[in-house]
Amino acid sequence: MRQVGIVGVGHTKFGKWEGTFLELITQAALQAMDDAGAKTGKDNVIDQVFVASMGAGMLNRISGSASALVDTLNIRPAMAECIENGPASGASAIKLGYMAIASGVCDCVLVVGGEQMRVVSGWEATDFVATMLHPTGEYPYGLTLPSFAGMFTRLRFEKYGETSEDLARISVKNHDNATHNPCAHIQRKVKLERISDPRYVDATSPMVADPLRQFDMCPVSDGAAAVLLVAKDKQEELGFGHKTFARIAGIASATDTHYVADRADPTELLAVRTAAERAYQMAGMGPEDIDCAELHDAFLILELAESEECGLFPKGEAHLAVRRGETEIGGKIPINTSGGLKAKGHPLGATGVSQVVELVRQVRGEAEGRQVEGARTGLAVNFGGFGNNVVATIVTTK
């Protein structure tokens, strides 16, 4: 099977976007093309474009954004498709780009993930995201992703002895990392005392879904990210020989029950575990080979749970590693050096691509201010639904 790698990355500032959705994804795409040195017009070598978004049609009244992007970039007649897989849309699009090249159908693929969510209120955004829940057994009863996360957190607290202060420590870490990421939505540090001390916490971090508070979950964000994929055997011929080849060593996805109540143990994230195991197997690697990880922390409890399901820490011990500082930059296994969804932001369709952009910057040694020394291999987990559909990706320069 052909080797597939990333030779260009692009990333807009996450937060509030004032332009159109097409302008948003175009900016990220152009950055990735410029980074790789890709040309437009008669010199274009991009065979395929995938655009990942959960809500462009629903929220921004634009469907068929992939074909619109191809025309805007002047890279006709490149093939174009839109990918929708909830919050896992971005990594799903990268997986399809990988498959298109590995199979020999394409030599060069542009993947762009984007979301413009702040055109609606926070309540409307929460409802929009909740449409991925079970259509008869969950959504009609008012369940939302924050409510599921609250119940999941309570169960893990009881099972493993994790505390709200453990989540606050992760929040402090991720906010600190985001101050070194110019693309992050929230670029300010947080003091542990202010978001954990009973004297202040109700004012600074109000309860959202018991026991989760405002600082235990991500903001609603606009943003886009892009990667340019190329076949290793065509890198030189297509004009990308001067770029570091960040190889996609493993990429896999898995599903769990759609109806969360059908799971034998609701504290287990089987789709995360399965996707990670398959990605490791494909890469010929294990958790011990990972230098840094971008984990889907839309709710901070997920950073703990995913790190365990991926084998980075034993079950029930990730919070102890957080207390020891092992997930900080300079620690044993730095997690969410970008700031994570918690502080970098979470534009749904962009997130999976954004995670991989951060890994590429790390393995290239370009993550200024937040660089993991000697990083050559990174793992990303993009989490859809409440663990219904998960994609794991391993990027390496080894």
Tab-separated table of C-alpha atoms in Angstrom, residues 123 126 144 146-147 149-151 153-154 157 163-165 167 194-198 200-218 299:
chain	number	residue	atom	x	y	z
A	123	TRP	CA	-28.689	27.236	23.142
A	126	THR	CA	-26.284	22.961	21.773
A	144	THR	CA	-27.721	17.002	25.088
A	146	PRO	CA	-23.319	18.312	28.072
A	147	SER	CA	-25.916	16.228	29.928
A	149	ALA	CA	-20.901	14.306	29.725
A	150	GLY	CA	-22.177	15.229	33.181
A	151	MET	CA	-23.528	11.727	33.778
A	153	THR	CA	-18.241	12.350	34.681
A	154	ARG	CA	-20.278	11.413	37.750
A	157	PHE	CA	-15.764	10.070	39.722
A	163	THR	CA	-12.398	14.954	41.401
A	164	SER	CA	-13.521	18.299	40.055
A	165	GLU	CA	-10.078	19.659	40.955
A	167	LEU	CA	-10.603	18.561	35.772
A	194	ARG	CA	-10.258	30.642	40.793
A	195	ILE	CA	-11.956	27.665	39.118
A	196	SER	CA	-11.797	25.134	41.955
A	197	ASP	CA	-12.013	26.994	45.291
A	198	PRO	CA	-15.604	26.976	46.675
A	200	TYR	CA	-14.979	31.674	43.897
A	201	VAL	CA	-16.100	28.824	41.681
A	202	ASP	CA	-19.822	29.620	41.470
A	203	ALA	CA	-19.017	33.078	40.125
A	204	THR	CA	-16.057	32.198	37.898
A	205	SER	CA	-17.195	28.797	36.592
A	206	PRO	CA	-20.942	28.265	37.041
A	207	MET	CA	-22.487	24.808	36.952
A	208	VAL	CA	-23.647	23.625	33.502
A	209	ALA	CA	-24.305	19.874	33.816
A	210	ASP	CA	-23.545	18.637	37.320
A	211	PRO	CA	-20.709	18.085	38.136
A	212	LEU	CA	-19.387	19.867	35.025
A	213	ARG	CA	-18.859	23.617	35.131
A	214	GLN	CA	-18.177	26.193	32.444
A	215	PHE	CA	-14.404	25.726	32.624
A	216	ASP	CA	-14.848	21.949	32.237
A	217	MET	CA	-16.029	22.242	28.637
A	218	CYS	CA	-15.136	23.851	25.328
A	299	PHE	CA	-15.555	17.938	28.049
